[in-house]
XYZ file of C-alpha atoms in Angstrom:
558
model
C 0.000 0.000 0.000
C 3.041 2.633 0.716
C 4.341 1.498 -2.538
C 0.996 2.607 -4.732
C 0.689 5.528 -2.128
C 4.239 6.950 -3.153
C 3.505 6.392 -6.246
C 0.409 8.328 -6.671
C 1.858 11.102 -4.762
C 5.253 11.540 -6.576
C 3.718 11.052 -10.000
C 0.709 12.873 -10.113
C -0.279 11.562 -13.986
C -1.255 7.924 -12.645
C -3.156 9.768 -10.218
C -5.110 11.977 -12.467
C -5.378 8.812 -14.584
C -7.153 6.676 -11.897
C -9.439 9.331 -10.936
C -10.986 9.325 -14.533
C -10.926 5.617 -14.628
C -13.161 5.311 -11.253
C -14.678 8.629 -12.222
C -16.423 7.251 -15.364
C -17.308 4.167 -13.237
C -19.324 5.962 -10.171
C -20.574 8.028 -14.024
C -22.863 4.716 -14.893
C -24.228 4.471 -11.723
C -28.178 5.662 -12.426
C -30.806 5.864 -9.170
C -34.160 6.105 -10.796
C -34.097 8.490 -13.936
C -30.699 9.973 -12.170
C -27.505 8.845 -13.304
C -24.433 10.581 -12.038
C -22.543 11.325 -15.178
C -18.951 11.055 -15.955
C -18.387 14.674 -14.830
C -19.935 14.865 -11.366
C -18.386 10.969 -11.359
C -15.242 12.419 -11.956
C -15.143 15.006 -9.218
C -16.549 12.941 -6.337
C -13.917 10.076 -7.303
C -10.813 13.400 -7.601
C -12.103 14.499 -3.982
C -11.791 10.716 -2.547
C -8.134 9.878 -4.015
C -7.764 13.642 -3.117
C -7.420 12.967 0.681
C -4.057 11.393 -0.295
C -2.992 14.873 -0.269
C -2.219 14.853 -3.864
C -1.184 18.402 -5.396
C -1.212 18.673 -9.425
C 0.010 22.066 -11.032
C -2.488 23.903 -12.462
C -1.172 24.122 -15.991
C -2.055 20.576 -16.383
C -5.488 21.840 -15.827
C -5.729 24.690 -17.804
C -4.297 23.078 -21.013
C -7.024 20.053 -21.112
C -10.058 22.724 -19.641
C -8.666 24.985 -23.054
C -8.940 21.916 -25.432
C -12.450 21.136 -23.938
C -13.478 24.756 -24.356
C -12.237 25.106 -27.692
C -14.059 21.878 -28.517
C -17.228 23.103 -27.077
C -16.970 26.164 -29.050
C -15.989 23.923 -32.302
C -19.188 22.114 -32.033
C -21.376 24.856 -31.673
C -20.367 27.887 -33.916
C -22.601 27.154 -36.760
C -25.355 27.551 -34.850
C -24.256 30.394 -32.398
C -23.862 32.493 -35.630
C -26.974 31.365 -36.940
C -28.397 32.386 -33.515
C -28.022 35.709 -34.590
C -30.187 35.791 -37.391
C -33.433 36.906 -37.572
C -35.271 33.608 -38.075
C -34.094 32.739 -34.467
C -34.361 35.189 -32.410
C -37.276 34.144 -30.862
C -34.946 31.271 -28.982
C -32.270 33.685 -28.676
C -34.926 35.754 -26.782
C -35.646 32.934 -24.623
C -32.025 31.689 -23.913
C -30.997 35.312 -22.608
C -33.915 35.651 -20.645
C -33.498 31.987 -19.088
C -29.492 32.823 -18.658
C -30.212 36.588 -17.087
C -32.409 35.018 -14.845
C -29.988 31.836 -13.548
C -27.236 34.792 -12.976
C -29.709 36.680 -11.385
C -31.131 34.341 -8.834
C -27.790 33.415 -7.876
C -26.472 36.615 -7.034
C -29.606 37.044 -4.892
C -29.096 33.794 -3.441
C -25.512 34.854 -2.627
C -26.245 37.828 -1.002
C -29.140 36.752 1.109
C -27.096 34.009 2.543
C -23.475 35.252 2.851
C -21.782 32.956 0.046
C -18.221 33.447 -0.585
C -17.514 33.932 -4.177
C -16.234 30.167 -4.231
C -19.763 29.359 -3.437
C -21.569 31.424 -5.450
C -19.711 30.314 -8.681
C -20.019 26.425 -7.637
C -23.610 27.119 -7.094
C -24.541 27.984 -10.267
C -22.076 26.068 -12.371
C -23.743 23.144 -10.722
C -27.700 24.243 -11.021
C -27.320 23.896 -14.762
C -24.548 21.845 -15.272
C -22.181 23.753 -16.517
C -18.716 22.901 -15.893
C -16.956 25.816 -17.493
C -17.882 27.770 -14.735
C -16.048 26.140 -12.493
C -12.921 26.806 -14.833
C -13.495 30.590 -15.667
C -14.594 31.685 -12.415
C -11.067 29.573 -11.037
C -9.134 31.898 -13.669
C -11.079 35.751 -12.145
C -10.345 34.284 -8.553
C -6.497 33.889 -9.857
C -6.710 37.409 -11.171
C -7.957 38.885 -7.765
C -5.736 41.039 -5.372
C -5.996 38.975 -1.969
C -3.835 36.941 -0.451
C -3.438 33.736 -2.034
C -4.541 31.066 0.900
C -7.973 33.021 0.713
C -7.014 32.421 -3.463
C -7.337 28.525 -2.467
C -10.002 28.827 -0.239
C -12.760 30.300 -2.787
C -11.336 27.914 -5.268
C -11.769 25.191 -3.266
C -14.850 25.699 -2.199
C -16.407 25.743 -6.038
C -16.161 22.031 -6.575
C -18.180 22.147 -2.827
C -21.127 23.792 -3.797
C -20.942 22.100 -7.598
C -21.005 18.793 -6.080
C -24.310 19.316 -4.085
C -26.168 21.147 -6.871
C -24.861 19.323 -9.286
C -27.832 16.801 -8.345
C -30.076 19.153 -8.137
C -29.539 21.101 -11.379
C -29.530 17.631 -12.989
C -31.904 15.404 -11.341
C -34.966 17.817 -10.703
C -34.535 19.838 -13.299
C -34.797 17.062 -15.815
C -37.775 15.648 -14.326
C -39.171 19.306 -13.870
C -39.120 19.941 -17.613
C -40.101 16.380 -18.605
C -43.271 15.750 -15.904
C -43.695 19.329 -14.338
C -43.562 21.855 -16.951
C -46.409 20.205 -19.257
C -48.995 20.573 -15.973
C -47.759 24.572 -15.234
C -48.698 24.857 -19.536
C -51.444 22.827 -19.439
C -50.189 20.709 -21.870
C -50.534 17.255 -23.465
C -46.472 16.453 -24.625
C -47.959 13.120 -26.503
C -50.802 15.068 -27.913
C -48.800 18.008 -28.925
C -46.385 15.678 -30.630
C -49.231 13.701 -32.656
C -50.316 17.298 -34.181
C -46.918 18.261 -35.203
C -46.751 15.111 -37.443
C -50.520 15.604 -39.042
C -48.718 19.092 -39.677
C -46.328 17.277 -41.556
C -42.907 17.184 -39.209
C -41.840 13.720 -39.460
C -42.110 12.275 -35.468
C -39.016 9.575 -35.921
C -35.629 10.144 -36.997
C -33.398 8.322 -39.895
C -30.952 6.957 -37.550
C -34.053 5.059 -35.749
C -35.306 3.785 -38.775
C -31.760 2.616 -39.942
C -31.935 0.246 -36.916
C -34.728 -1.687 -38.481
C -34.877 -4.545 -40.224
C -37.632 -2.326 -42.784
C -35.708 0.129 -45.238
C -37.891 3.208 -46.243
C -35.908 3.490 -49.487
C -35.580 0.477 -52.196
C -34.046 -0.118 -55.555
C -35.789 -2.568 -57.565
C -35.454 -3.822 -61.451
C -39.115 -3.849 -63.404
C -40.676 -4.227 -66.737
C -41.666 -1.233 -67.677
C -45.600 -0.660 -69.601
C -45.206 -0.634 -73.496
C -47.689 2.706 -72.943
C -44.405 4.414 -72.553
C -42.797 4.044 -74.950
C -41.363 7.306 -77.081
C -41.709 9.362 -73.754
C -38.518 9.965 -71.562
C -37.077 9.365 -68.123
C -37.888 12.840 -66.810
C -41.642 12.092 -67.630
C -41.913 8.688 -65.951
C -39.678 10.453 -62.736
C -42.751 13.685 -63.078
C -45.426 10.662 -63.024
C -44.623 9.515 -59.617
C -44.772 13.667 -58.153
C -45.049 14.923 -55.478
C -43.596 11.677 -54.651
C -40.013 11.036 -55.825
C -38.553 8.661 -57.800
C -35.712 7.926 -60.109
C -34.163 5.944 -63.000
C -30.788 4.517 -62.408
C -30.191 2.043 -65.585
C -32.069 1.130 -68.629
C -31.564 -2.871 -69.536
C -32.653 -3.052 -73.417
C -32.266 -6.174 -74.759
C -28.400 -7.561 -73.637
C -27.266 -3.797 -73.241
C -26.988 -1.876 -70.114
C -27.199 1.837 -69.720
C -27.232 4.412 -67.839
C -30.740 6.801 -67.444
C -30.584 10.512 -67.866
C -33.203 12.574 -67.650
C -33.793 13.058 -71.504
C -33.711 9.343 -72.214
C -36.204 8.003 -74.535
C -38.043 4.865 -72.853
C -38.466 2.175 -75.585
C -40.920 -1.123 -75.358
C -39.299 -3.932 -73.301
C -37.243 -2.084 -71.776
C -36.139 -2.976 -68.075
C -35.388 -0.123 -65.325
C -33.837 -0.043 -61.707
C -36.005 2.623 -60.474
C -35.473 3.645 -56.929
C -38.577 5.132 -54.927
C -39.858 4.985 -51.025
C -41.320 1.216 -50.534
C -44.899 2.523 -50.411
C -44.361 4.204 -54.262
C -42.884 1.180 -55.566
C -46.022 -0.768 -53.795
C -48.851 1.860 -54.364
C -49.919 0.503 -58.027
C -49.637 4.104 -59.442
C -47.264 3.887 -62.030
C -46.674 2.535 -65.199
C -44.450 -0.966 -64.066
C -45.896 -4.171 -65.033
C -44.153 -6.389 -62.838
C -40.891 -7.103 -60.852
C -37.679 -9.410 -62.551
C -34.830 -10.866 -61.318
C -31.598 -8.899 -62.606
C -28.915 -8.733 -60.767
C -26.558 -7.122 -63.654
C -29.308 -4.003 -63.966
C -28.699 -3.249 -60.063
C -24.850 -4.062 -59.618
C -23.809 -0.364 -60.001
C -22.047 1.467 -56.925
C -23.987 2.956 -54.117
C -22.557 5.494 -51.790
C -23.616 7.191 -48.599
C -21.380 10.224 -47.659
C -21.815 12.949 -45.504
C -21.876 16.540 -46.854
C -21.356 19.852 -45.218
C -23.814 22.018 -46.504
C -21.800 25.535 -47.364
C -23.646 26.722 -50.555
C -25.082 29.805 -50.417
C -27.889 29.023 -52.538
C -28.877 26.135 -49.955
C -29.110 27.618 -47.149
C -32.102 28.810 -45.723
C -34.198 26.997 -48.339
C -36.816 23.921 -47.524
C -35.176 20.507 -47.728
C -38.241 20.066 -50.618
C -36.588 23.147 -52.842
C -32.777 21.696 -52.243
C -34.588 18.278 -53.617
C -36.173 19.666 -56.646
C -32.761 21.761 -57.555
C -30.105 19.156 -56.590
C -31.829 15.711 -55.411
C -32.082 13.723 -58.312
C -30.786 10.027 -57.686
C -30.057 10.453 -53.832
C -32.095 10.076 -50.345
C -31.639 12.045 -47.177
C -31.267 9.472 -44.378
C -29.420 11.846 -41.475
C -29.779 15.628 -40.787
C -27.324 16.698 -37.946
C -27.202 20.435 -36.765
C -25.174 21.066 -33.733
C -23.917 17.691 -32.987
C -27.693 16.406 -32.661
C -29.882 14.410 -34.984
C -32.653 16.307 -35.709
C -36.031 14.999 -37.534
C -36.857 16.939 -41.091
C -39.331 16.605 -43.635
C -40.011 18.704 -47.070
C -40.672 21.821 -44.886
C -37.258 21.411 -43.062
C -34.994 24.564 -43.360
C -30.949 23.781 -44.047
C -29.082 26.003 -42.549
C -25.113 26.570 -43.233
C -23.084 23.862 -41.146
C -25.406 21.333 -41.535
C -24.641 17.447 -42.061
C -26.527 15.569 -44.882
C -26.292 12.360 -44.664
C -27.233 10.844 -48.324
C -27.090 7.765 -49.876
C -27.637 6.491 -53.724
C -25.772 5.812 -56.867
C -22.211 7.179 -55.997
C -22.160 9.638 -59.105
C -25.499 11.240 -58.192
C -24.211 11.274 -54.126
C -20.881 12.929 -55.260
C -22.658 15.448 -58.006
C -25.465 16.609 -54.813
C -21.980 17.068 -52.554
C -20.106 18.687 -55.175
C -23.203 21.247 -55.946
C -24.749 21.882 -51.974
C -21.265 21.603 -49.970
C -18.270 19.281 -49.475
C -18.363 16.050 -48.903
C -16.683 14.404 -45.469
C -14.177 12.088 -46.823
C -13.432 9.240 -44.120
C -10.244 10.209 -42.055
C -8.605 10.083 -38.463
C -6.382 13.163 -38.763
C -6.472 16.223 -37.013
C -6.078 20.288 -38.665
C -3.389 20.407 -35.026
C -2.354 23.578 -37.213
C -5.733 24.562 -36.491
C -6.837 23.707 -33.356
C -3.082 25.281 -31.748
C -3.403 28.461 -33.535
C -7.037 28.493 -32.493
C -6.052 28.216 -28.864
C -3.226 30.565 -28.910
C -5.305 33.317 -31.040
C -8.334 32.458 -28.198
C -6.210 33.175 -25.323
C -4.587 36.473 -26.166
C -7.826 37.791 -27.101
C -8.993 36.545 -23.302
C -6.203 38.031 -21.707
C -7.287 41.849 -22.962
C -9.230 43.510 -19.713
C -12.169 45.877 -20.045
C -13.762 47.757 -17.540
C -17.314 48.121 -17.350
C -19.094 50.436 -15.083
C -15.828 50.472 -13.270
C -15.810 46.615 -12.780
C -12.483 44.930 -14.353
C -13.909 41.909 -16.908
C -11.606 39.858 -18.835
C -12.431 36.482 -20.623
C -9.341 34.554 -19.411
C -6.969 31.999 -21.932
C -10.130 29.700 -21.357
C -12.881 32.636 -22.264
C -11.180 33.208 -25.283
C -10.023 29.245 -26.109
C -14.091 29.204 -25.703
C -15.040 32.365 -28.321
C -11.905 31.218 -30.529
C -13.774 27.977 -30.765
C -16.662 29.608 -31.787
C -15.219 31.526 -34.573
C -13.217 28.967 -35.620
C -16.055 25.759 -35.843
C -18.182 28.540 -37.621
C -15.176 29.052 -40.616
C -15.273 25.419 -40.753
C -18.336 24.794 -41.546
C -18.175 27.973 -44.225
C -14.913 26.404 -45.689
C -14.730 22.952 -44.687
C -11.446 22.411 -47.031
C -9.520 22.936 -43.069
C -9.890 23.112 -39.809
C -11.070 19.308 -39.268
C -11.165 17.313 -36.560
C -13.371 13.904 -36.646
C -15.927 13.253 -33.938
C -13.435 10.701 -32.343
C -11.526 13.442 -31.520
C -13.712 16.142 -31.127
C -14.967 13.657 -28.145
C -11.612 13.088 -26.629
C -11.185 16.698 -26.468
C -14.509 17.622 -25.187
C -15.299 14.126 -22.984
C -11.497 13.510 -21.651
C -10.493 17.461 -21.519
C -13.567 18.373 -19.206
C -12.864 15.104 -17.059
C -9.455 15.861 -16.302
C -9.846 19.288 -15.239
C -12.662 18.307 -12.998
C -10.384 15.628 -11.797
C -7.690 17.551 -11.235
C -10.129 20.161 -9.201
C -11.499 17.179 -7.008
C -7.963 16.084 -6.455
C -6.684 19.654 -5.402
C -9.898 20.054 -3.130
C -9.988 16.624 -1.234
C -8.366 17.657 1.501
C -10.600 20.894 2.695
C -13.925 19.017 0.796
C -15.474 17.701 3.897
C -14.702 20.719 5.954
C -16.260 22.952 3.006
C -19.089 20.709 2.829
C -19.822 21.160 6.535
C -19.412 24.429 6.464
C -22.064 25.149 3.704
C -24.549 23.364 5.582
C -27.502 21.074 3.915
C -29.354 25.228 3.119
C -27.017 25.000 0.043
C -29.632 22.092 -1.472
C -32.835 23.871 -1.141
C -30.715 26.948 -2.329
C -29.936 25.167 -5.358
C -33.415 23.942 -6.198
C -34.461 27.558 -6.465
C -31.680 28.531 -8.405
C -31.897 26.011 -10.745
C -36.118 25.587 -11.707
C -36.573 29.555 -11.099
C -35.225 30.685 -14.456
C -36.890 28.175 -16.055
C -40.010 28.564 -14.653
C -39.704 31.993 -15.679
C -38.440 31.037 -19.539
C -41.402 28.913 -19.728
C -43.965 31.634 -19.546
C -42.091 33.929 -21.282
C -41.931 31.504 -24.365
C -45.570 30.122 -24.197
C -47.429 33.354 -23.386
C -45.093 36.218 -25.089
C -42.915 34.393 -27.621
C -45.764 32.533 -28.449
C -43.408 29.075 -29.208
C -45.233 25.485 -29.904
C -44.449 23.797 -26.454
C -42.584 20.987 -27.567
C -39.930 23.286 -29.332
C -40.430 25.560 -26.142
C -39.288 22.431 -23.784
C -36.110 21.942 -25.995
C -35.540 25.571 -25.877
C -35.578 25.555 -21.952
C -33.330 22.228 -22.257
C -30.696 24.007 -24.688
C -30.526 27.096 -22.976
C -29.647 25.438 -19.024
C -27.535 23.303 -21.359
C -29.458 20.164 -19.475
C -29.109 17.961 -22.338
C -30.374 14.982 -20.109
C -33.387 16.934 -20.198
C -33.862 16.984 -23.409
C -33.887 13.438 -23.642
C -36.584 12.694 -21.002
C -38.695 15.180 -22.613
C -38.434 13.020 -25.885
C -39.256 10.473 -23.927
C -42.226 11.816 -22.743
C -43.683 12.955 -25.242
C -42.479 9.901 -27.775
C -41.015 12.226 -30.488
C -37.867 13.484 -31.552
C -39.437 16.870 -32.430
C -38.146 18.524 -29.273
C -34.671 18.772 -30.782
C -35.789 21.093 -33.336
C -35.947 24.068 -30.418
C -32.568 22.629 -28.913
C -29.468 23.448 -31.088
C -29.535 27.140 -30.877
C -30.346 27.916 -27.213
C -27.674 25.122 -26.397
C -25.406 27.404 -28.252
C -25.865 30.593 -26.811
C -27.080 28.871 -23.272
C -22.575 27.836 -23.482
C -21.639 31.148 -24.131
C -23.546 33.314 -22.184
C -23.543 31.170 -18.882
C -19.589 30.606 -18.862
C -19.687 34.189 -19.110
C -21.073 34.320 -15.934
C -18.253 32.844 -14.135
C -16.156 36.226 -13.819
C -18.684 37.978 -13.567
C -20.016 36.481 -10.693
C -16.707 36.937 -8.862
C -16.612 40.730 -10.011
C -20.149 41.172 -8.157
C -19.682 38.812 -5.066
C -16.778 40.490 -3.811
């Protein structure tokens, strides 16, 4: 036992090391629809190896809290930018007034009860789960003129109050906006969720469907009617409207060819045509029966994922993009933000976007030349890119401006953060750089986060208990308050002002705390992806504007 105990003490990486190992472990653990998380995991299983008495220097910390920062920012750009626009404002609307609200309801909390600024900052990074306060409220406390035991004091007392509303701000407030919130609205989630798909908003996603044994899309080879003969492919494609459908090949006689568009059909002929199941079944069109050829339907079939960047795209239905550019290819994914979202013809494509699409590998290649770039499969990094990011990021955070006669600076994280912003947002304008595959992106993000909240259970062990005492068991019904107040307050500021449908509302509320837990019990609940649709922007501006808070809280709790 000395052995491992001298070992963990004079080489801190194998300590940092088996805290994420046992942190991910306590992360599985789930009581009821509660589970723990690999972050809160992480710093309860840093404080217990921390009573070792095991110091790691804080640049270990700050260069894995800058990588998950940037990473954060990566991920979200696309849709922070396109928060700005006037199509969205209605969720940026609600996302300030949620975020105004957490900040201010803390503060009050703070004063009322005599928090430290330690506290304060714990409190709320904890009541909506948001870990990069603990980080840029560590870097103003660094920054302040006192002496530098009462520097480690208000440091260590973040993780304190984290820890204990940590399981608040996730617990309650996930079943508050999954069970609670549709009583206070008066609302039917199910119900609400059946009318958005009469409306037309598909209820299911692709990547559900893709799990079943039934395909929506199928290729088949049939004899075509002699009626059509002399008329082209384009008409028999028109025939099938608004439904789509396309000819790949043309088998006349013992020759095989390909179909454009202006093609004349002859008698006899034999096409693979490639429709949804239910056109191909429906007895609408001219196909006199199904035939066995395997030659006809041995051509290549890709499915690649394309960056939407065009110009032209953007901001246009998924049915327009289809008219202009879908010929020969299916939409099976649409990911905005890092989440799967549902879409149907009405669905608008913003800049950033993922298409997933899948058909003959010419047409698949011709849709990702003309509507973006296509994501070729590859594990390396743009390391160019993400260092220069991270260096540009922090001297931008380390510029100090004084507002009403209160010092603010972003800190090297702020800025890693804003850099990441900027920086995921020219990516997905000129995706030719800058990439760096999900693998990694979840290293960064996953791994970066846990180590830093390792390393800041680790450095806190030893005064954890005595900080915990000293907060008392007020700081849980102190955290409930802070953490359902603002969105109790979003909530009727989106239904009764903004006017929002309440399922988009919920994943509004979910984005904006950055609860994404919460997001998924309200899908859950109301048995429909749909929620998603009102989650990608407020998540986005919910990052920002809440890890803002960290210095600022220090500034006003002093």
């Amino acid at each position: 036992m000395t052995y491992i105990l001298d070992a963990l003490r004079n080489h801190q990486e194998l300590a940092i090391f088996l805290v994420l190992a046992i942190g991910f472990v306590i992360g599985r653990i789930r009581i009821g629809t509660f589970k723990f998380g690999n972050v809160l995991g992480t710093l309860i299983a840093g404080v217990l190896i921390g009573q070792l008495d095991i110091k790691v220097d804080a640049t270990v910390k700050s260069v894995f809290f800058s990588l998950f920062l940037f990473a954060t920012g990566y991920k979200v750009g696309p849709q922070f930018f396109r928060g700005l626009k006037r199509n969205a404002l209605a969720q940026v609307a609600l996302t300030v007034v949620l975020c105004v609200t957490s900040l201010v309801t803390t503060l009050v909390a703070a004063k009322l009860l005599n928090y430290d600024t330690g506290t304060a900052a714990g409190l709320m990074a904890g009541a909506f789960t948001e870990s990069t306060v603990i980080g840029t409220a560590s870097d103003t406390i660094d920054r302040l003129e006192i002496p530098e035991a009462e520097k480690t004091r208000l440091k260590n007392n973040i993780p304190v109050a984290y820890a204990v509303s940590y399981l608040v701000g996730t617990g309650f407030v996930v079943w508050f906006l999954s069970a609670m919130a549709p009583l206070l609205l008066r609302i039917d989630l199910k119900a609400e969720s059946r009318k958005m798909a009469t409306q037309g908003t598909l209820g299911r996603s692709a990547d559900e469907k893709a799990h079943l044994a039934y395909k929506e899309w199928s290729i088949r080879a049939v004899r075509l009617d002699d009626a059509w003969a002399g008329r082209t492919v384009a008409d028999l494609e028109h025939a099938a409207s608004p439904e789509r459908l396309f000819v790949e090949r043309i088998r006349r006689g013992a020759e095989l060819m390909d179909a454009p568009p202006d093609t004349v059909l002859q008698a006899g002929d034999i096409i693979a045509v490639a429709a949804r199941r239910r056109v191909l079944l429906g007895g609408n069109l001219p196909l006199r029966e199904e035939v066995e050829d395997p030659a006809l339907l041995e051509f290549p079939v890709a499915t690649f994922d394309i960056v939407v960047t065009n110009r032209e795209v953007t901001e246009q239905p998924l049915s327009v993009v289809a008219q202009r550019h879908g010929r020969g290819v299916a939409l099976v994914k649409l990911v905005r933000g890092g989440e799967e979202i549902p879409f149907d013809a009405a669905t608008i494509i913003n800049r950033g976007d993922l298409l997933r699409l899948t058909g003959a590998q010419r047409d698949v290649e011709r849709v990702g030349q003309a509507i973006g770039y296509i994501e070729r499969a590859s594990n390396e990094s743009d390391i160019v890119f993400l260092g220069l990011g991270i260096v540009a990021g922090g001297l931008v955070g380390l510029l100090t401006f004084t507002v009403g006669g209160l010092p603010l600076t972003l800190t090297t994280s702020g800025g890693a953060l804003i850099m990441g912003l900027v920086f995921g947002w020219l990516r997905s304008v000129y995706p030719t750089f800058g990439r760096i595959p999900e693998p990694a992106l979840w290293i960064f993000d996953t791994v970066g986060l846990a180590v830093f909240i390792g390393i800041v259970g680790l450095n806190a062990g030893p005064t954890f208990v005595s900080g915990l005492r000293e907060t008392g068991p007020s700081l849980v019904f102190v955290a409930l308050i802070v953490a359902v107040l603002p969105h109790i307050a979003a909530l009727l500021f989106g239904y009764h002002i903004l006017k929002m449908n309440p399922l988009i509302l919920l994943g509004a509320c979910a984005g904006a705390g950055t609860i994404t837990a919460a997001l998924r019990a309200i899908q859950d609940e109301s048995g429909s992806k749909l929620p998603v649709l009102g989650y990608t922007v407020p998540y986005a501006i919910g990052n920002i504007l809440l890890t803002a808070w960290g210095p600022v809280i220090v500034v006003l709790t002093q």
